[in-house]
PDB file of C-alpha atoms and ligand atoms in Angstrom:
ATOM      1  CA  PRO A  23      -0.026  -0.083  -0.132  1.00  0.00           C
ATOM      2  CA  PRO A  24       0.590   3.830  -0.272  1.00  0.00           C
ATOM      3  CA  ALA A  25       2.899   5.085   2.392  1.00  0.00           C
ATOM      4  CA  LEU A  26       0.102   7.796   2.698  1.00  0.00           C
ATOM      5  CA  ASP A  27      -3.315   8.109   0.856  1.00  0.00           C
ATOM      6  CA  ALA A  28      -5.724  10.617   1.371  1.00  0.00           C
ATOM      7  CA  ARG A  29      -8.562  10.506  -1.015  1.00  0.00           C
ATOM      8  CA  GLU A  30     -10.932  13.936  -1.502  1.00  0.00           C
ATOM      9  CA  LEU A  31     -10.794  15.063   1.882  1.00  0.00           C
ATOM     10  CA  TYR A  32     -13.044  18.169   3.025  1.00  0.00           C
ATOM     11  CA  ARG A  33     -12.820  20.237   6.165  1.00  0.00           C
ATOM     12  CA  PHE A  34     -15.117  23.020   6.906  1.00  0.00           C
ATOM     13  CA  TYR A  35     -14.964  25.213   9.796  1.00  0.00           C
ATOM     14  CA  ARG A  36     -17.966  26.932  11.237  1.00  0.00           C
ATOM     15  CA  ALA A  37     -17.722  29.651  13.124  1.00  0.00           C
ATOM     16  CA  GLY A  38     -21.262  31.537  13.667  1.00  0.00           C
ATOM     17  CA  GLU A  39     -22.795  32.442  10.308  1.00  0.00           C
ATOM     18  CA  GLU A  40     -19.512  32.113   8.973  1.00  0.00           C
ATOM     19  CA  GLU A  41     -18.493  29.348   7.181  1.00  0.00           C
ATOM     20  CA  THR A  42     -14.784  28.602   5.705  1.00  0.00           C
ATOM     21  CA  LEU A  43     -14.147  25.623   3.252  1.00  0.00           C
ATOM     22  CA  ALA A  44     -10.253  24.937   4.315  1.00  0.00           C
ATOM     23  CA  LEU A  45     -10.479  21.464   2.054  1.00  0.00           C
ATOM     24  CA  ARG A  46     -12.437  21.119  -0.950  1.00  0.00           C
ATOM     25  CA  GLY A  47     -11.801  17.292  -2.116  1.00  0.00           C
ATOM     26  CA  VAL A  48      -8.043  16.620  -1.428  1.00  0.00           C
ATOM     27  CA  SER A  49      -6.595  13.636  -2.720  1.00  0.00           C
ATOM     28  CA  VAL A  50      -2.474  13.064  -1.618  1.00  0.00           C
ATOM     29  CA  THR A  51      -0.849   9.775  -2.198  1.00  0.00           C
ATOM     30  CA  VAL A  52       2.691   9.086  -0.722  1.00  0.00           C
ATOM     31  CA  ALA A  53       4.246   6.493  -2.285  1.00  0.00           C
ATOM     32  CA  PRO A  54       6.900   4.286  -0.424  1.00  0.00           C
ATOM     33  CA  GLY A  55      10.325   5.923  -0.886  1.00  0.00           C
ATOM     34  CA  GLU A  56       8.840   9.194  -2.274  1.00  0.00           C
ATOM     35  CA  LEU A  57       9.381  12.548  -0.721  1.00  0.00           C
ATOM     36  CA  VAL A  58       6.143  15.191  -1.612  1.00  0.00           C
ATOM     37  CA  ALA A  59       6.357  18.308  -1.009  1.00  0.00           C
ATOM     38  CA  VAL A  60       3.391  20.936  -0.410  1.00  0.00           C
ATOM     39  CA  VAL A  61       3.357  24.146  -1.126  1.00  0.00           C
ATOM     40  CA  GLY A  62       0.768  27.203  -1.594  1.00  0.00           C
ATOM     41  CA  PRO A  63      -0.107  30.634  -0.086  1.00  0.00           C
ATOM     42  CA  SER A  64      -1.150  31.499   3.421  1.00  0.00           C
ATOM     43  CA  GLY A  65      -4.766  30.030   3.996  1.00  0.00           C
ATOM     44  CA  SER A  66      -4.825  27.925   1.109  1.00  0.00           C
ATOM     45  CA  GLY A  67      -5.210  24.636   3.795  1.00  0.00           C
ATOM     46  CA  LYS A  68      -1.656  23.545   4.481  1.00  0.00           C
ATOM     47  CA  SER A  69      -1.730  23.115   8.341  1.00  0.00           C
ATOM     48  CA  THR A  70      -5.624  21.814   8.041  1.00  0.00           C
ATOM     49  CA  LEU A  71      -4.077  19.280   5.662  1.00  0.00           C
ATOM     50  CA  LEU A  72      -1.565  18.445   7.793  1.00  0.00           C
ATOM     51  CA  ALA A  73      -3.638  17.887  10.770  1.00  0.00           C
ATOM     52  CA  CYS A  74      -6.198  16.027   9.146  1.00  0.00           C
ATOM     53  CA  LEU A  75      -3.559  13.448   7.640  1.00  0.00           C
ATOM     54  CA  ALA A  76      -1.658  13.082  10.952  1.00  0.00           C
ATOM     55  CA  GLY A  77      -5.348  12.278  12.715  1.00  0.00           C
ATOM     56  CA  LEU A  78      -5.085  14.995  14.977  1.00  0.00           C
ATOM     57  CA  ASP A  79      -8.061  16.764  13.343  1.00  0.00           C
ATOM     58  CA  GLU A  80     -11.140  14.952  11.631  1.00  0.00           C
ATOM     59  CA  PRO A  81     -12.272  15.729   7.907  1.00  0.00           C
ATOM     60  CA  GLU A  82     -15.881  15.936   7.239  1.00  0.00           C
ATOM     61  CA  GLY A  83     -15.519  14.080   4.348  1.00  0.00           C
ATOM     62  CA  GLY A  84     -13.027  11.372   2.844  1.00  0.00           C
ATOM     63  CA  VAL A  85     -10.573   8.860   4.235  1.00  0.00           C
ATOM     64  CA  VAL A  86      -6.934   8.691   5.104  1.00  0.00           C
ATOM     65  CA  ARG A  87      -4.862   6.055   4.806  1.00  0.00           C
ATOM     66  CA  VAL A  88      -1.245   5.216   6.447  1.00  0.00           C
ATOM     67  CA  ALA A  89       0.212   2.219   5.188  1.00  0.00           C
ATOM     68  CA  GLY A  90      -3.232   0.923   4.594  1.00  0.00           C
ATOM     69  CA  GLU A  91      -4.224   1.246   7.636  1.00  0.00           C
ATOM     70  CA  ARG A  92      -7.227   3.853   8.202  1.00  0.00           C
ATOM     71  CA  ILE A  93      -6.565   6.767  10.392  1.00  0.00           C
ATOM     72  CA  SER A  94      -9.537   9.028   9.581  1.00  0.00           C
ATOM     73  CA  HIS A  95     -13.202   8.443  11.305  1.00  0.00           C
ATOM     74  CA  ARG A  96     -11.959   6.733  14.102  1.00  0.00           C
ATOM     75  CA  PRO A  97     -12.332   7.259  17.864  1.00  0.00           C
ATOM     76  CA  GLU A  98      -9.630   9.516  19.114  1.00  0.00           C
ATOM     77  CA  ALA A  99      -7.820   6.672  21.163  1.00  0.00           C
ATOM     78  CA  GLU A 100      -7.415   4.503  17.842  1.00  0.00           C
ATOM     79  CA  ARG A 101      -6.473   7.571  16.031  1.00  0.00           C
ATOM     80  CA  ALA A 102      -3.889   7.925  18.467  1.00  0.00           C
ATOM     81  CA  ARG A 103      -2.171   4.473  18.292  1.00  0.00           C
ATOM     82  CA  VAL A 104      -2.030   4.329  14.402  1.00  0.00           C
ATOM     83  CA  ARG A 105      -0.416   7.420  15.021  1.00  0.00           C
ATOM     84  CA  ALA A 106       1.994   6.441  17.745  1.00  0.00           C
ATOM     85  CA  ARG A 107       2.777   3.248  15.644  1.00  0.00           C
ATOM     86  CA  ARG A 108       3.045   4.844  12.006  1.00  0.00           C
ATOM     87  CA  ILE A 109       3.156   8.151  11.909  1.00  0.00           C
ATOM     88  CA  GLY A 110       6.370  10.941  12.762  1.00  0.00           C
ATOM     89  CA  ILE A 111       5.090  14.890  12.896  1.00  0.00           C
ATOM     90  CA  LEU A 112       7.456  17.467  12.900  1.00  0.00           C
ATOM     91  CA  LEU A 113       5.270  20.571  13.388  1.00  0.00           C
ATOM     92  CA  GLN A 114       6.781  24.059  13.492  1.00  0.00           C
ATOM     93  CA  THR A 115       6.159  24.107  17.295  1.00  0.00           C
ATOM     94  CA  GLN A 116       8.981  22.728  18.984  1.00  0.00           C
ATOM     95  CA  ASN A 117       8.567  19.072  19.542  1.00  0.00           C
ATOM     96  CA  LEU A 118      11.494  18.832  22.675  1.00  0.00           C
ATOM     97  CA  ILE A 119      10.771  18.827  26.500  1.00  0.00           C
ATOM     98  CA  ALA A 120      12.641  22.056  27.379  1.00  0.00           C
ATOM     99  CA  HIS A 121      14.541  20.156  30.793  1.00  0.00           C
ATOM    100  CA  LEU A 122      15.280  16.989  29.197  1.00  0.00           C
ATOM    101  CA  ASP A 123      18.506  16.234  27.145  1.00  0.00           C
ATOM    102  CA  VAL A 124      18.443  15.180  23.520  1.00  0.00           C
ATOM    103  CA  ALA A 125      18.688  11.860  24.490  1.00  0.00           C
ATOM    104  CA  GLN A 126      15.988  11.607  26.905  1.00  0.00           C
ATOM    105  CA  ASN A 127      13.988  13.359  24.434  1.00  0.00           C
ATOM    106  CA  ILE A 128      14.139  10.769  22.092  1.00  0.00           C
ATOM    107  CA  ARG A 129      13.975   7.989  25.047  1.00  0.00           C
ATOM    108  CA  LEU A 130      10.344   9.773  25.734  1.00  0.00           C
ATOM    109  CA  ALA A 131       9.563   9.597  22.078  1.00  0.00           C
ATOM    110  CA  ARG A 132      10.231   6.143  21.665  1.00  0.00           C
ATOM    111  CA  THR A 133       8.268   4.818  24.764  1.00  0.00           C
ATOM    112  CA  ALA A 134       5.263   7.019  24.424  1.00  0.00           C
ATOM    113  CA  ALA A 135       4.949   4.921  20.997  1.00  0.00           C
ATOM    114  CA  GLY A 136       4.468   1.760  22.997  1.00  0.00           C
ATOM    115  CA  ARG A 137       8.214   0.555  22.391  1.00  0.00           C
ATOM    116  CA  ARG A 138       9.786  -0.158  25.688  1.00  0.00           C
ATOM    117  CA  THR A 139      11.969  -3.050  25.120  1.00  0.00           C
ATOM    118  CA  VAL A 140      12.080  -3.952  21.198  1.00  0.00           C
ATOM    119  CA  GLY A 141      11.622  -2.485  18.330  1.00  0.00           C
ATOM    120  CA  GLY A 142      12.684   0.927  16.124  1.00  0.00           C
ATOM    121  CA  PRO A 143      15.865   1.881  15.914  1.00  0.00           C
ATOM    122  CA  SER A 144      17.885   2.574  19.311  1.00  0.00           C
ATOM    123  CA  VAL A 145      18.471   5.990  20.809  1.00  0.00           C
ATOM    124  CA  ARG A 146      22.403   5.666  19.888  1.00  0.00           C
ATOM    125  CA  ALA A 147      21.152   5.065  15.936  1.00  0.00           C
ATOM    126  CA  LEU A 148      18.823   7.944  16.164  1.00  0.00           C
ATOM    127  CA  LEU A 149      21.854  10.482  17.490  1.00  0.00           C
ATOM    128  CA  ASP A 150      23.895   8.717  15.016  1.00  0.00           C
ATOM    129  CA  GLN A 151      21.438   9.490  11.577  1.00  0.00           C
ATOM    130  CA  VAL A 152      20.692  13.018  12.721  1.00  0.00           C
ATOM    131  CA  GLY A 153      24.593  13.282  13.369  1.00  0.00           C
ATOM    132  CA  LEU A 154      23.978  14.779  16.756  1.00  0.00           C
ATOM    133  CA  LEU A 155      25.809  11.877  18.984  1.00  0.00           C
ATOM    134  CA  ASP A 156      28.152  14.469  20.904  1.00  0.00           C
ATOM    135  CA  ARG A 157      25.045  16.163  21.500  1.00  0.00           C
ATOM    136  CA  ALA A 158      23.388  13.644  23.877  1.00  0.00           C
ATOM    137  CA  ARG A 159      23.344  15.461  27.229  1.00  0.00           C
ATOM    138  CA  SER A 160      22.538  18.740  25.961  1.00  0.00           C
ATOM    139  CA  LEU A 161      19.397  20.387  26.584  1.00  0.00           C
ATOM    140  CA  PRO A 162      17.181  22.123  23.831  1.00  0.00           C
ATOM    141  CA  ARG A 163      18.659  25.820  25.162  1.00  0.00           C
ATOM    142  CA  GLU A 164      22.210  24.831  24.680  1.00  0.00           C
ATOM    143  CA  LEU A 165      21.833  23.651  20.604  1.00  0.00           C
ATOM    144  CA  ALA A 166      22.202  25.931  17.726  1.00  0.00           C
ATOM    145  CA  GLY A 167      19.531  25.831  15.234  1.00  0.00           C
ATOM    146  CA  GLY A 168      20.429  23.636  13.118  1.00  0.00           C
ATOM    147  CA  GLU A 169      21.480  20.971  15.678  1.00  0.00           C
ATOM    148  CA  LEU A 170      17.639  21.903  17.110  1.00  0.00           C
ATOM    149  CA  ALA A 171      15.961  21.254  14.174  1.00  0.00           C
ATOM    150  CA  ARG A 172      18.167  17.583  13.490  1.00  0.00           C
ATOM    151  CA  ALA A 173      17.333  16.582  17.495  1.00  0.00           C
ATOM    152  CA  GLY A 174      13.412  17.659  16.438  1.00  0.00           C
ATOM    153  CA  LEU A 175      13.757  15.455  13.696  1.00  0.00           C
ATOM    154  CA  ALA A 176      14.958  12.491  15.610  1.00  0.00           C
ATOM    155  CA  VAL A 177      12.178  12.724  17.834  1.00  0.00           C
ATOM    156  CA  ALA A 178      10.088  12.553  15.135  1.00  0.00           C
ATOM    157  CA  LEU A 179      11.803   9.437  13.848  1.00  0.00           C
ATOM    158  CA  ALA A 180      11.685   7.904  17.176  1.00  0.00           C
ATOM    159  CA  ASN A 181       8.893   5.206  16.375  1.00  0.00           C
ATOM    160  CA  ASP A 182      10.451   4.598  12.771  1.00  0.00           C
ATOM    161  CA  PRO A 183       6.998   5.643  10.792  1.00  0.00           C
ATOM    162  CA  ASP A 184       5.794   4.630   7.640  1.00  0.00           C
ATOM    163  CA  VAL A 185       5.473   8.311   6.898  1.00  0.00           C
ATOM    164  CA  LEU A 186       6.959  11.337   8.426  1.00  0.00           C
ATOM    165  CA  LEU A 187       4.428  14.578   7.932  1.00  0.00           C
ATOM    166  CA  ALA A 188       6.601  17.817   8.529  1.00  0.00           C
ATOM    167  CA  ASP A 189       5.604  21.308   8.379  1.00  0.00           C
ATOM    168  CA  GLU A 190       8.222  23.356   7.361  1.00  0.00           C
ATOM    169  CA  PRO A 191      10.950  21.476   8.513  1.00  0.00           C
ATOM    170  CA  THR A 192      13.903  23.847   7.665  1.00  0.00           C
ATOM    171  CA  GLY A 193      12.256  26.953   8.169  1.00  0.00           C
ATOM    172  CA  GLU A 194      14.647  29.011   9.755  1.00  0.00           C
ATOM    173  CA  LEU A 195      18.035  27.020   8.775  1.00  0.00           C
ATOM    174  CA  ASP A 196      20.428  28.758   6.710  1.00  0.00           C
ATOM    175  CA  GLY A 197      21.618  27.104   3.212  1.00  0.00           C
ATOM    176  CA  SER A 198      24.190  24.185   4.146  1.00  0.00           C
ATOM    177  CA  THR A 199      22.054  23.394   7.443  1.00  0.00           C
ATOM    178  CA  GLU A 200      18.868  22.889   5.406  1.00  0.00           C
ATOM    179  CA  GLN A 201      20.897  20.654   2.633  1.00  0.00           C
ATOM    180  CA  ARG A 202      21.735  18.191   5.806  1.00  0.00           C
ATOM    181  CA  VAL A 203      18.184  18.421   6.991  1.00  0.00           C
ATOM    182  CA  LEU A 204      16.797  17.638   3.552  1.00  0.00           C
ATOM    183  CA  ASP A 205      19.494  14.907   2.756  1.00  0.00           C
ATOM    184  CA  LEU A 206      18.470  12.927   5.923  1.00  0.00           C
ATOM    185  CA  LEU A 207      14.518  13.460   4.520  1.00  0.00           C
ATOM    186  CA  ARG A 208      15.697  12.261   1.080  1.00  0.00           C
ATOM    187  CA  ALA A 209      17.260   9.241   3.322  1.00  0.00           C
ATOM    188  CA  ARG A 210      14.188   8.062   4.757  1.00  0.00           C
ATOM    189  CA  GLY A 211      12.678   7.291   1.504  1.00  0.00           C
ATOM    190  CA  ARG A 212      15.912   5.308   0.522  1.00  0.00           C
ATOM    191  CA  ASP A 213      14.718   1.411   1.395  1.00  0.00           C
ATOM    192  CA  GLY A 214      11.481   2.306  -0.600  1.00  0.00           C
ATOM    193  CA  ARG A 215       9.234   1.591   2.355  1.00  0.00           C
ATOM    194  CA  ARG A 216       8.830   4.783   3.979  1.00  0.00           C
ATOM    195  CA  GLY A 217       7.295   8.258   2.846  1.00  0.00           C
ATOM    196  CA  VAL A 218       7.787  12.014   3.690  1.00  0.00           C
ATOM    197  CA  LEU A 219       5.556  14.671   3.016  1.00  0.00           C
ATOM    198  CA  LEU A 220       6.049  18.130   3.929  1.00  0.00           C
ATOM    199  CA  VAL A 221       4.996  21.494   3.492  1.00  0.00           C
ATOM    200  CA  THR A 222       7.750  24.148   2.615  1.00  0.00           C
ATOM    201  CA  HIS A 223       8.209  27.346   1.296  1.00  0.00           C
ATOM    202  CA  SER A 224      11.824  26.601   0.569  1.00  0.00           C
ATOM    203  CA  THR A 225      12.908  26.436  -3.101  1.00  0.00           C
ATOM    204  CA  ALA A 226      15.858  24.382  -2.308  1.00  0.00           C
ATOM    205  CA  VAL A 227      13.235  21.534  -0.766  1.00  0.00           C
ATOM    206  CA  VAL A 228      11.236  21.652  -3.342  1.00  0.00           C
ATOM    207  CA  ARG A 229      13.913  21.250  -5.779  1.00  0.00           C
ATOM    208  CA  GLY A 230      14.934  17.944  -3.654  1.00  0.00           C
ATOM    209  CA  ALA A 231      11.157  17.134  -3.513  1.00  0.00           C
ATOM    210  CA  ASP A 232      10.098  13.738  -5.740  1.00  0.00           C
ATOM    211  CA  ARG A 233       6.685  15.363  -6.310  1.00  0.00           C
ATOM    212  CA  VAL A 234       5.455  19.115  -5.573  1.00  0.00           C
ATOM    213  CA  LEU A 235       2.043  19.967  -4.776  1.00  0.00           C
ATOM    214  CA  THR A 236       0.041  23.061  -4.872  1.00  0.00           C
ATOM    215  CA  LEU A 237      -2.545  24.156  -2.716  1.00  0.00           C
ATOM    216  CA  ARG A 238      -4.813  26.827  -3.434  1.00  0.00           C
ATOM    217  CA  ASP A 239      -8.121  27.682  -1.563  1.00  0.00           C
ATOM    218  CA  GLY A 240      -8.311  24.224  -0.087  1.00  0.00           C
ATOM    219  CA  ARG A 241      -7.582  22.138  -3.760  1.00  0.00           C
ATOM    220  CA  ILE A 242      -4.906  20.729  -5.288  1.00  0.00           C
ATOM    221  CA  GLY A 243      -4.377  23.019  -8.490  1.00  0.00           C
ATOM    222  CA  PRO A 244      -1.386  22.866 -11.537  1.00  0.00           C
TER     223      PRO A 244
HETATM  224  P1  ADP B 327       1.519  29.939   6.772  1.00  0.00           P
HETATM  225  O1  ADP B 327       1.136  28.207   7.477  1.00  0.00           O
HETATM  226  O2  ADP B 327      -0.193  30.430   7.181  1.00  0.00           O
HETATM  227  O3  ADP B 327       1.470  30.300   5.217  1.00  0.00           O
HETATM  228  P2  ADP B 327       3.553  30.942   7.776  1.00  0.00           P
HETATM  229  O4  ADP B 327       3.916  30.688   9.081  1.00  0.00           O
HETATM  230  O5  ADP B 327       3.924  29.655   6.688  1.00  0.00           O
HETATM  231  O6  ADP B 327       2.048  30.932   7.647  1.00  0.00           O
HETATM  232  O7  ADP B 327       3.678  31.991   7.094  1.00  0.00           O
HETATM  233  C1  ADP B 327       3.109  33.202   7.322  1.00  0.00           C
HETATM  234  C2  ADP B 327       3.642  33.976   6.363  1.00  0.00           C
HETATM  235  O8  ADP B 327       4.878  34.192   5.829  1.00  0.00           O
HETATM  236  C3  ADP B 327       2.553  33.677   5.398  1.00  0.00           C
HETATM  237  O9  ADP B 327       2.262  34.938   4.621  1.00  0.00           O
HETATM  238  C4  ADP B 327       3.470  32.944   4.334  1.00  0.00           C
HETATM  239  O10 ADP B 327       3.032  33.279   3.027  1.00  0.00           O
HETATM  240  C5  ADP B 327       4.536  34.077   4.607  1.00  0.00           C
HETATM  241  N1  ADP B 327       5.767  33.218   4.488  1.00  0.00           N
HETATM  242  C6  ADP B 327       6.499  32.166   5.377  1.00  0.00           C
HETATM  243  N2  ADP B 327       7.829  31.564   4.910  1.00  0.00           N
HETATM  244  C7  ADP B 327       7.844  32.168   3.670  1.00  0.00           C
HETATM  245  C8  ADP B 327       8.891  32.199   2.710  1.00  0.00           C
HETATM  246  N3  ADP B 327      10.109  31.176   3.233  1.00  0.00           N
HETATM  247  N4  ADP B 327       9.227  33.052   1.638  1.00  0.00           N
HETATM  248  C9  ADP B 327       8.008  34.000   1.079  1.00  0.00           C
HETATM  249  N5  ADP B 327       7.143  33.973   2.276  1.00  0.00           N
HETATM  250  C10 ADP B 327       6.825  33.292   3.568  1.00  0.00           C
HETATM  251  P1  ADP B 328      -2.200  27.276   5.664  1.00  0.00           P
HETATM  252  O1  ADP B 328      -1.604  26.670   6.592  1.00  0.00           O
HETATM  253  O2  ADP B 328      -2.225  27.063   4.146  1.00  0.00           O
HETATM  254  O3  ADP B 328      -2.280  28.643   6.065  1.00  0.00           O
HETATM  255  P2  ADP B 328      -5.004  26.793   7.225  1.00  0.00           P
HETATM  256  O4  ADP B 328      -5.212  25.387   7.144  1.00  0.00           O
HETATM  257  O5  ADP B 328      -4.240  27.314   8.515  1.00  0.00           O
HETATM  258  O6  ADP B 328      -4.030  27.285   5.750  1.00  0.00           O
HETATM  259  O7  ADP B 328      -6.102  27.576   7.120  1.00  0.00           O
HETATM  260  C1  ADP B 328      -6.922  27.251   5.804  1.00  0.00           C
HETATM  261  C2  ADP B 328      -8.513  28.046   5.910  1.00  0.00           C
HETATM  262  O8  ADP B 328      -8.968  27.809   7.061  1.00  0.00           O
HETATM  263  C3  ADP B 328      -8.481  29.721   6.264  1.00  0.00           C
HETATM  264  O9  ADP B 328      -9.040  30.493   5.470  1.00  0.00           O
HETATM  265  C4  ADP B 328      -8.334  29.786   7.609  1.00  0.00           C
HETATM  266  O10 ADP B 328      -8.561  31.322   7.947  1.00  0.00           O
HETATM  267  C5  ADP B 328      -9.427  28.784   8.216  1.00  0.00           C
HETATM  268  N1  ADP B 328      -9.178  28.158   9.201  1.00  0.00           N
HETATM  269  C6  ADP B 328      -7.921  27.435   9.710  1.00  0.00           C
HETATM  270  N2  ADP B 328      -8.352  27.010  11.143  1.00  0.00           N
HETATM  271  C7  ADP B 328      -9.408  27.422  11.444  1.00  0.00           C
HETATM  272  C8  ADP B 328     -10.347  27.628  12.570  1.00  0.00           C
HETATM  273  N3  ADP B 328      -9.947  26.837  13.488  1.00  0.00           N
HETATM  274  N4  ADP B 328     -11.368  28.201  12.303  1.00  0.00           N
HETATM  275  C9  ADP B 328     -11.975  28.744  11.437  1.00  0.00           C
HETATM  276  N5  ADP B 328     -11.324  28.711   9.982  1.00  0.00           N
HETATM  277  C10 ADP B 328      -9.700  28.564  10.386  1.00  0.00           C
END
């Protein structure tokens, strides 16, 4: 099955008389091994789409499947279970806990995913993958911007997800650091098993993507 498959998603926001159609029949597929970039102007529905794909929000219509397993239109506890086992999430808000060091943050994410004894990459392997072996004992506030981004990535990858969903993963990084994070994201697909979908404004990331989707007014357009 695709790493991620979303069919005909509709999401309406109602506030009193006002109704906003944030998603108007959006379909997105990420094949195993693929890195898909989503671009679009502010207000086009990018955040809403990510939230629906991650099972953090429920679309009014359509269906979302991750590695063949449905995450939409299920009770919150079941969505949380699918999310923990199959999805890595990297949002703009920091996903690191301030008073835990990098290794502890990764360990916590593995525990939260229910991997108490076996399964998933080790903390050491994750640190090595993002080039932070020497920063295991550092607190988030002690890290430079690029290190912080890579620590967040290690946390998002802690449960070896079928699909990684990311919002501006290279948002505040300089060119060479951005390239490094992009290389890490592209490496996810190399075994042809896992996918990455990210929202970005970066032309470097767009160039590095296998496919680019443009969101406009809640629709995928040309
Ligand atoms: P949103 O998720 O609502 O698009 P963002 O935080 O991505 O909000 O961006 C806030 C504003 O800044 C938006 O108007 C967006 O289009 C603009 N913006 C963000 N990053 C860039 C960028 N790299 N280049 C141009 N405009 C950007
Ligand atoms: P983007 O991330 O591309 O900026 P959003 O998904 O944040 O787009 O927003 C899509 C549309 O939905 C916008 O018109 C926005 O104003 C509206 N919207 C987003 N969240 C809410 C909400 N909680 N309540 C009402 N309208 C919302």
